[in-house]
Tab-separated table of C-alpha atoms in Angstrom:
chain	number	residue	atom	x	y	z
Y	10	MET	CA	4.261	15.043	14.111
Y	11	ASN	CA	0.541	15.042	13.326
Y	12	THR	CA	0.570	12.661	10.370
Y	13	PRO	CA	-1.516	9.567	9.597
Y	14	SER	CA	-0.543	6.167	10.942
Y	15	ILE	CA	1.018	4.196	8.069
Y	16	ALA	CA	1.027	0.435	7.599
Y	17	ILE	CA	2.789	-1.425	4.796
Y	18	ILE	CA	0.540	-4.299	3.671
Y	19	ILE	CA	2.122	-6.728	1.213
Y	20	ALA	CA	2.476	-10.361	0.204
Y	21	SER	CA	6.032	-11.479	-0.522
Y	22	SER	CA	7.848	-14.625	-1.584
Y	23	LEU	CA	10.569	-16.155	0.587
Y	24	ASP	CA	13.168	-14.246	-1.416
Y	25	GLY	CA	11.400	-10.917	-0.971
Y	26	ARG	CA	9.709	-10.686	-4.373
Y	27	ILE	CA	6.279	-9.091	-4.741
Y	28	ALA	CA	5.821	-9.851	-8.452
Y	29	PHE	CA	6.953	-12.422	-10.984
Y	30	PRO	CA	10.100	-11.719	-13.067
Y	31	SER	CA	7.989	-10.860	-16.108
Y	32	GLY	CA	6.224	-8.111	-14.142
Y	33	GLY	CA	2.583	-7.223	-14.507
Y	34	GLU	CA	-0.285	-8.263	-12.270
Y	35	SER	CA	0.523	-10.832	-9.614
Y	36	HIS	CA	-1.344	-12.470	-6.741
Y	37	LEU	CA	1.095	-14.251	-4.453
Y	38	GLY	CA	-1.252	-14.708	-1.508
Y	39	SER	CA	-3.898	-17.357	-0.931
Y	40	LYS	CA	-7.624	-16.863	-0.323
Y	41	GLU	CA	-6.922	-16.682	3.394
Y	42	ASP	CA	-4.351	-13.966	2.766
Y	43	ARG	CA	-7.008	-12.000	0.907
Y	44	ARG	CA	-9.295	-12.428	3.909
Y	45	MET	CA	-6.558	-10.874	6.054
Y	46	LEU	CA	-6.264	-8.112	3.477
Y	47	ASP	CA	-9.998	-7.465	3.777
Y	48	GLU	CA	-9.685	-7.201	7.555
Y	49	ASN	CA	-6.703	-4.861	7.353
Y	50	LEU	CA	-8.169	-2.570	4.702
Y	51	SER	CA	-11.514	-2.338	6.475
Y	52	ILE	CA	-9.887	-0.369	9.316
Y	53	VAL	CA	-8.013	2.249	7.254
Y	54	ASP	CA	-9.271	5.523	5.825
Y	55	ALA	CA	-7.252	5.287	2.615
Y	56	THR	CA	-4.788	3.215	0.627
Y	57	ILE	CA	-1.883	4.564	-1.387
Y	58	PHE	CA	0.148	3.076	-4.236
Y	59	GLY	CA	2.277	4.297	-7.116
Y	60	LEU	CA	1.592	4.561	-10.823
Y	61	GLY	CA	3.582	1.398	-11.575
Y	62	THR	CA	1.266	-0.634	-9.357
Y	63	LEU	CA	-1.768	0.918	-11.029
Y	64	LYS	CA	-0.386	0.144	-14.495
Y	65	ALA	CA	0.275	-3.473	-13.504
Y	66	HIS	CA	-3.185	-4.118	-12.058
Y	67	GLN	CA	-5.269	-1.410	-13.779
Y	68	SER	CA	-7.489	-1.513	-10.696
Y	69	THR	CA	-7.395	-1.456	-6.922
Y	70	TYR	CA	-8.383	-4.166	-4.484
Y	71	LEU	CA	-11.991	-3.872	-3.317
Y	72	VAL	CA	-12.642	-4.757	0.318
Y	73	LYS	CA	-14.995	-7.721	0.776
Y	74	ASN	CA	-17.392	-8.633	3.582
Y	75	HIS	CA	-17.259	-12.280	4.615
Y	76	CYS	CA	-20.734	-13.355	5.726
Y	77	LYS	CA	-21.419	-16.133	8.231
Y	78	ASN	CA	-23.131	-18.213	5.545
Y	79	GLY	CA	-19.908	-18.181	3.515
Y	80	GLU	CA	-21.081	-15.565	1.053
Y	81	ILE	CA	-18.565	-12.882	0.063
Y	82	LYS	CA	-19.830	-9.449	-0.913
Y	83	ILE	CA	-18.074	-6.258	-1.950
Y	84	SER	CA	-18.250	-3.841	0.964
Y	85	LYS	CA	-20.174	-0.612	0.566
Y	86	ASN	CA	-17.480	1.108	2.654
Y	87	GLN	CA	-14.285	1.278	0.627
Y	88	PRO	CA	-11.174	3.201	1.704
Y	89	ILE	CA	-10.225	6.183	-0.417
Y	90	SER	CA	-7.748	5.143	-3.101
Y	91	ILE	CA	-4.751	7.468	-3.453
Y	92	VAL	CA	-2.408	7.261	-6.438
Y	93	ALA	CA	1.050	8.841	-6.153
Y	94	SER	CA	2.159	9.880	-9.631
Y	95	ASN	CA	3.811	12.813	-11.353
Y	96	SER	CA	2.338	11.637	-14.625
Y	97	LYS	CA	-1.296	12.528	-15.125
Y	98	LYS	CA	-1.745	10.492	-18.279
Y	99	PHE	CA	-4.034	7.664	-17.328
Y	100	LYS	CA	-5.848	5.240	-19.603
Y	101	LYS	CA	-9.552	5.802	-19.234
Y	102	ASP	CA	-10.331	2.164	-20.074
Y	103	TRP	CA	-8.621	0.928	-16.887
Y	104	ASN	CA	-11.132	-0.752	-14.595
Y	105	TYR	CA	-9.811	1.497	-11.795
Y	106	PHE	CA	-11.866	4.420	-13.089
Y	107	ASN	CA	-15.072	2.366	-13.013
Y	108	GLN	CA	-14.680	0.955	-9.512
Y	109	PRO	CA	-17.009	2.147	-6.699
Y	110	ILE	CA	-14.364	4.142	-4.840
Y	111	LYS	CA	-13.236	7.683	-4.187
Y	112	ARG	CA	-9.994	8.453	-6.020
Y	113	TRP	CA	-7.353	10.977	-4.950
Y	114	LEU	CA	-4.128	11.917	-6.726
Y	115	ILE	CA	-0.854	13.060	-5.161
Y	116	SER	CA	1.531	14.738	-7.599
Y	117	SER	CA	4.276	17.339	-7.710
Y	118	ASN	CA	3.263	18.153	-11.281
Y	119	LYS	CA	1.261	21.371	-11.244
Y	120	LYS	CA	1.383	21.882	-15.015
Y	121	ASP	CA	-0.755	19.132	-16.495
Y	122	ALA	CA	-4.408	19.370	-15.610
Y	123	ILE	CA	-6.465	16.316	-14.773
Y	124	GLU	CA	-10.077	15.746	-15.587
Y	125	THR	CA	-12.131	16.315	-12.462
Y	126	LYS	CA	-14.203	13.194	-13.169
Y	127	ASP	CA	-11.099	10.979	-12.913
Y	128	PHE	CA	-10.111	12.008	-9.379
Y	129	ASP	CA	-12.188	13.477	-6.573
Y	130	LYS	CA	-9.259	15.341	-5.039
Y	131	GLU	CA	-5.683	16.341	-5.911
Y	132	ILE	CA	-2.992	16.961	-3.296
Y	133	PHE	CA	0.363	18.414	-4.287
Y	134	TYR	CA	3.542	16.719	-3.095
Y	135	LYS	CA	5.504	19.142	-0.881
Y	136	ASN	CA	9.161	18.090	-1.340
Y	137	SER	CA	8.890	15.308	1.263
Y	138	TRP	CA	6.359	12.737	2.343
Y	139	SER	CA	6.439	13.958	5.934
Y	140	LYS	CA	5.189	17.369	4.764
Y	141	THR	CA	2.729	15.914	2.272
Y	142	LEU	CA	1.253	13.638	4.928
Y	143	LEU	CA	0.276	16.720	6.917
Y	144	SER	CA	-2.004	17.700	4.039
Y	145	ILE	CA	-3.393	14.160	3.900
Y	146	LYS	CA	-4.084	14.306	7.630
Y	147	LYS	CA	-5.860	17.651	7.281
Y	148	ALA	CA	-8.028	16.084	4.571
Y	149	GLY	CA	-9.318	13.580	7.144
Y	150	ILE	CA	-7.028	10.574	6.663
Y	151	ASN	CA	-5.890	9.121	9.995
Y	152	ARG	CA	-4.934	5.583	8.968
Y	153	LEU	CA	-3.188	4.890	5.677
Y	154	ALA	CA	-2.311	1.542	4.068
Y	155	LEU	CA	0.768	1.589	1.824
Y	156	LEU	CA	0.329	-1.103	-0.844
Y	157	GLY	CA	3.325	-0.489	-3.114
Y	158	GLY	CA	5.204	-0.399	-5.275
Y	159	ALA	CA	8.769	-0.764	-4.151
Y	160	ASN	CA	9.918	2.780	-4.960
Y	161	LEU	CA	7.042	4.325	-3.013
Y	162	ILE	CA	7.649	2.016	-0.039
Y	163	ASN	CA	11.330	2.931	-0.220
Y	164	SER	CA	10.603	6.663	-0.108
Y	165	PHE	CA	8.438	6.279	3.015
Y	166	ILE	CA	11.036	4.098	4.739
Y	167	LYS	CA	13.803	6.603	3.994
Y	168	GLU	CA	11.820	9.229	5.892
Y	169	ASP	CA	11.171	6.757	8.740
Y	170	LEU	CA	7.392	7.091	8.408
Y	171	ILE	CA	6.263	3.473	8.761
Y	172	ASP	CA	4.364	2.487	11.919
Y	173	GLU	CA	3.355	-1.082	11.045
Y	174	ILE	CA	4.341	-3.814	8.611
Y	175	LYS	CA	1.776	-6.482	7.780
Y	176	ILE	CA	3.411	-9.039	5.546
Y	177	THR	CA	2.324	-12.425	4.265
Y	178	ILE	CA	5.228	-14.703	3.373
Y	179	ALA	CA	4.358	-17.134	0.575
Y	180	PRO	CA	6.549	-20.280	0.524
Y	181	ARG	CA	7.854	-19.719	-2.975
Y	182	ILE	CA	11.198	-18.651	-4.426
Y	183	ILE	CA	10.567	-16.496	-7.473
Y	184	GLY	CA	13.686	-14.531	-8.369
Y	185	GLY	CA	13.746	-11.481	-10.605
Y	186	LYS	CA	14.095	-7.790	-9.795
Y	187	PHE	CA	10.742	-7.010	-8.174
Y	188	THR	CA	11.644	-6.882	-4.478
Y	189	TRP	CA	9.464	-4.912	-2.072
Y	190	ILE	CA	12.387	-2.612	-1.282
Y	191	PRO	CA	14.501	-1.847	-4.377
Y	192	ALA	CA	18.239	-2.436	-4.443
Y	193	GLU	CA	20.323	0.746	-4.328
Y	194	GLN	CA	23.917	1.433	-5.239
Y	195	THR	CA	24.792	2.502	-1.726
Y	196	ASN	CA	26.092	0.997	1.497
Y	197	LYS	CA	23.954	3.283	3.630
Y	198	ILE	CA	21.824	1.586	6.286
Y	199	PHE	CA	18.407	3.195	6.717
Y	200	ASN	CA	18.188	2.877	10.494
Y	201	LEU	CA	20.144	0.088	12.150
Y	202	LYS	CA	18.728	0.947	15.587
Y	203	GLN	CA	15.115	0.753	14.425
Y	204	PHE	CA	13.777	-2.614	15.532
Y	205	TRP	CA	10.279	-4.034	15.165
Y	206	ASN	CA	8.063	-5.917	17.590
Y	207	ILE	CA	6.008	-8.915	16.525
Y	208	LYS	CA	2.394	-8.172	17.415
Y	209	SER	CA	1.022	-11.390	15.945
Y	210	ILE	CA	1.890	-14.370	13.742
Y	211	GLN	CA	-0.663	-16.546	11.969
Y	212	GLU	CA	-0.291	-19.595	9.768
Y	213	LEU	CA	-2.502	-19.291	6.700
Y	214	ASP	CA	-3.407	-21.568	3.788
Y	215	ARG	CA	-0.713	-23.257	1.688
Y	216	ASN	CA	1.930	-22.893	4.428
Y	217	GLU	CA	1.858	-19.087	4.294
Y	218	ILE	CA	2.823	-17.053	7.339
Y	219	TYR	CA	1.239	-13.702	8.163
Y	220	ILE	CA	3.347	-11.470	10.428
Y	221	HIS	CA	2.204	-8.187	11.949
Y	222	TYR	CA	5.104	-5.998	13.070
Y	223	THR	CA	4.804	-2.735	14.977
Y	224	ARG	CA	7.432	-0.085	15.493
Y	225	LYS	CA	9.454	-0.623	18.642
Y	226	THR	CA	9.222	2.291	21.053
Y	227	LYS	CA	11.500	3.392	23.879
Y	228	ASP	CA	9.140	1.782	26.401
Y	229	ASP	CA	9.251	-1.669	24.740
């Protein structure tokens, strides 16, 4: 299927949490993890996250350039930021709408209009992500980074659309309900036969581990 390549990029605690129990904005990774994030986001055409993630952070991560002299500058080349949301009621005072990025919206809601100045493009959700990704591909997106939240990650995994997982494991046990794949009241296994290959492992600051998994193919 001619859809973009999709990589989940997240930082998680040892117990699989991506946010603190109280919710809201959280930064589990170290400075070195953010350097890895810069590297990973510099090679994608777009990022995508859900409304819950936008509400928690009220902004998106801006890719940085790390200069040889140690200086860190915001890159002039930012990936397109895609928000997946049926709600089109956004707070205009969020920093997100002042950041130097192109903003796209994916929604199945065709009723409520959005102000053209808020988003550069709107793509309608077509009953499945596999179908919607065809429209994203036609719009010029070949590599897509999935940043969260858990429900959006879950919906992509259910359709078996993930090609890579890039996860930083922070050596902390946090607890709470904010896992990167939500718990469901079902005994169904997504895909027991789907295994993943380790492409690389790196030890980062503060005893963090960065693992890059790729989808295992028939030839592996």
